[in-house]
């Protein structure tokens, strides 16, 4: 996604070395509370996953997918208060 959004920040000369440990997402955890972990505890190189196969086109598709998923959530408005749950204080 960085290749698509901020290509000027990509150090292409280091792409051959751009692989590190896999990071599992909090949703994959069975723990009741997710605790953030400092990124430097996960990887000394600053790389997680395998960026060697990355491309700006893949980044664009990922950004588009994230934007669509977020738009779907906003349209469903899960934060809206439902009138059936409101209690009248009259």
PDB file of C-alpha atoms in Angstrom:
ATOM      1  CA  UNK A   1       0.000   0.000   0.000  1.00  0.00           C
ATOM      2  CA  UNK A   2       2.927   2.286   0.665  1.00  0.00           C
ATOM      3  CA  UNK A   3       4.121   1.812  -2.928  1.00  0.00           C
ATOM      4  CA  UNK A   4       0.771   3.186  -4.089  1.00  0.00           C
ATOM      5  CA  UNK A   5       0.249   5.919  -1.496  1.00  0.00           C
ATOM      6  CA  UNK A   6       3.815   7.105  -0.796  1.00  0.00           C
ATOM      7  CA  UNK A   7       6.164   5.725  -3.456  1.00  0.00           C
ATOM      8  CA  UNK A   8       8.817   8.289  -2.563  1.00  0.00           C
ATOM      9  CA  UNK A   9       9.285   6.592   0.821  1.00  0.00           C
ATOM     10  CA  UNK A  10      10.106   3.171  -0.660  1.00  0.00           C
ATOM     11  CA  UNK A  11      13.770   2.212  -0.643  1.00  0.00           C
ATOM     12  CA  UNK A  12      13.725  -0.022  -3.703  1.00  0.00           C
ATOM     13  CA  UNK A  13      17.390  -0.925  -3.247  1.00  0.00           C
ATOM     14  CA  UNK A  14      16.350  -2.875  -0.124  1.00  0.00           C
ATOM     15  CA  UNK A  15      13.412  -4.814  -1.604  1.00  0.00           C
ATOM     16  CA  UNK A  16      15.394  -8.061  -1.869  1.00  0.00           C
ATOM     17  CA  UNK A  17      15.748  -7.997   1.923  1.00  0.00           C
ATOM     18  CA  UNK A  18      12.158  -6.912   2.582  1.00  0.00           C
ATOM     19  CA  UNK A  19      10.851  -9.954   4.402  1.00  0.00           C
ATOM     20  CA  UNK A  20      10.357 -10.666   8.046  1.00  0.00           C
ATOM     21  CA  UNK A  21       8.103 -12.453  10.520  1.00  0.00           C
ATOM     22  CA  UNK A  22       4.405 -12.836   9.882  1.00  0.00           C
ATOM     23  CA  UNK A  23       2.165 -10.704  12.085  1.00  0.00           C
ATOM     24  CA  UNK A  24      -1.140 -12.201  13.122  1.00  0.00           C
ATOM     25  CA  UNK A  25      -4.073  -9.856  13.337  1.00  0.00           C
ATOM     26  CA  UNK A  26      -5.898  -9.265  16.633  1.00  0.00           C
ATOM     27  CA  UNK A  27      -9.008 -10.862  15.100  1.00  0.00           C
ATOM     28  CA  UNK A  28      -7.085 -14.147  14.918  1.00  0.00           C
ATOM     29  CA  UNK A  29      -6.418 -14.042  18.651  1.00  0.00           C
ATOM     30  CA  UNK A  30      -8.576 -16.004  21.078  1.00  0.00           C
ATOM     31  CA  UNK A  31      -7.611 -13.684  23.926  1.00  0.00           C
ATOM     32  CA  UNK A  32     -10.471 -11.528  25.282  1.00  0.00           C
ATOM     33  CA  UNK A  33      -8.359  -8.359  25.160  1.00  0.00           C
ATOM     34  CA  UNK A  34      -5.848  -7.408  22.499  1.00  0.00           C
ATOM     35  CA  UNK A  35      -2.738  -5.712  23.792  1.00  0.00           C
ATOM     36  CA  UNK A  36      -0.637  -3.762  21.321  1.00  0.00           C
ATOM     37  CA  UNK A  37       2.971  -4.856  20.961  1.00  0.00           C
ATOM     38  CA  UNK A  38       5.734  -2.471  19.976  1.00  0.00           C
ATOM     39  CA  UNK A  39       6.753  -3.111  16.354  1.00  0.00           C
ATOM     40  CA  UNK A  40      10.433  -3.356  17.270  1.00  0.00           C
ATOM     41  CA  UNK A  41       9.603  -6.359  19.480  1.00  0.00           C
ATOM     42  CA  UNK A  42       8.158  -8.131  16.435  1.00  0.00           C
ATOM     43  CA  UNK A  43      10.922  -7.431  13.933  1.00  0.00           C
ATOM     44  CA  UNK A  44      14.399  -5.984  14.251  1.00  0.00           C
ATOM     45  CA  UNK A  45      14.581  -5.139  10.545  1.00  0.00           C
ATOM     46  CA  UNK A  46      11.382  -3.097  10.520  1.00  0.00           C
ATOM     47  CA  UNK A  47       9.846  -5.497   8.000  1.00  0.00           C
ATOM     48  CA  UNK A  48       6.914  -7.783   8.665  1.00  0.00           C
ATOM     49  CA  UNK A  49       5.592 -10.215   6.109  1.00  0.00           C
ATOM     50  CA  UNK A  50       7.112 -10.474   2.642  1.00  0.00           C
ATOM     51  CA  UNK A  51       7.232  -7.278   0.599  1.00  0.00           C
ATOM     52  CA  UNK A  52       9.367  -8.754  -2.188  1.00  0.00           C
ATOM     53  CA  UNK A  53       6.275  -9.427  -4.299  1.00  0.00           C
ATOM     54  CA  UNK A  54       4.743  -6.004  -3.601  1.00  0.00           C
ATOM     55  CA  UNK A  55       3.781  -3.628  -6.378  1.00  0.00           C
ATOM     56  CA  UNK A  56       2.023  -0.282  -6.678  1.00  0.00           C
ATOM     57  CA  UNK A  57      -0.851  -2.053  -8.457  1.00  0.00           C
ATOM     58  CA  UNK A  58      -1.352  -4.482  -5.564  1.00  0.00           C
ATOM     59  CA  UNK A  59      -1.227  -1.531  -3.173  1.00  0.00           C
ATOM     60  CA  UNK A  60      -3.914   0.292  -5.168  1.00  0.00           C
ATOM     61  CA  UNK A  61      -6.161  -2.795  -5.052  1.00  0.00           C
ATOM     62  CA  UNK A  62      -5.623  -3.126  -1.299  1.00  0.00           C
ATOM     63  CA  UNK A  63      -6.353   0.566  -0.676  1.00  0.00           C
ATOM     64  CA  UNK A  64      -9.476   0.338  -2.821  1.00  0.00           C
ATOM     65  CA  UNK A  65     -10.648  -2.751  -0.943  1.00  0.00           C
ATOM     66  CA  UNK A  66     -10.075  -1.081   2.420  1.00  0.00           C
ATOM     67  CA  UNK A  67     -11.953   2.026   1.278  1.00  0.00           C
ATOM     68  CA  UNK A  68     -14.890  -0.095   0.062  1.00  0.00           C
ATOM     69  CA  UNK A  69     -15.031  -2.065   3.312  1.00  0.00           C
ATOM     70  CA  UNK A  70     -14.957   1.133   5.363  1.00  0.00           C
ATOM     71  CA  UNK A  71     -17.678   2.712   3.195  1.00  0.00           C
ATOM     72  CA  UNK A  72     -19.865  -0.382   3.688  1.00  0.00           C
ATOM     73  CA  UNK A  73     -19.489  -0.085   7.458  1.00  0.00           C
ATOM     74  CA  UNK A  74     -20.317   3.620   7.410  1.00  0.00           C
ATOM     75  CA  UNK A  75     -23.410   3.059   5.242  1.00  0.00           C
ATOM     76  CA  UNK A  76     -24.680   0.367   7.656  1.00  0.00           C
ATOM     77  CA  UNK A  77     -24.077   2.880  10.501  1.00  0.00           C
ATOM     78  CA  UNK A  78     -23.563   0.371  13.321  1.00  0.00           C
ATOM     79  CA  UNK A  79     -23.230   3.261  15.782  1.00  0.00           C
ATOM     80  CA  UNK A  80     -26.699   4.663  15.148  1.00  0.00           C
ATOM     81  CA  UNK A  81     -29.046   4.393  18.112  1.00  0.00           C
ATOM     82  CA  UNK A  82     -32.106   2.367  17.304  1.00  0.00           C
ATOM     83  CA  UNK A  83     -35.366   3.974  18.393  1.00  0.00           C
ATOM     84  CA  UNK A  84     -36.604   0.658  19.809  1.00  0.00           C
ATOM     85  CA  UNK A  85     -33.783   0.776  22.355  1.00  0.00           C
ATOM     86  CA  UNK A  86     -34.484   4.306  23.560  1.00  0.00           C
ATOM     87  CA  UNK A  87     -36.267   4.754  26.877  1.00  0.00           C
ATOM     88  CA  UNK A  88     -38.670   7.618  27.325  1.00  0.00           C
ATOM     89  CA  UNK A  89     -38.251   9.592  30.533  1.00  0.00           C
ATOM     90  CA  UNK A  90     -41.696  11.252  30.357  1.00  0.00           C
TER      91      UNK A  90
END
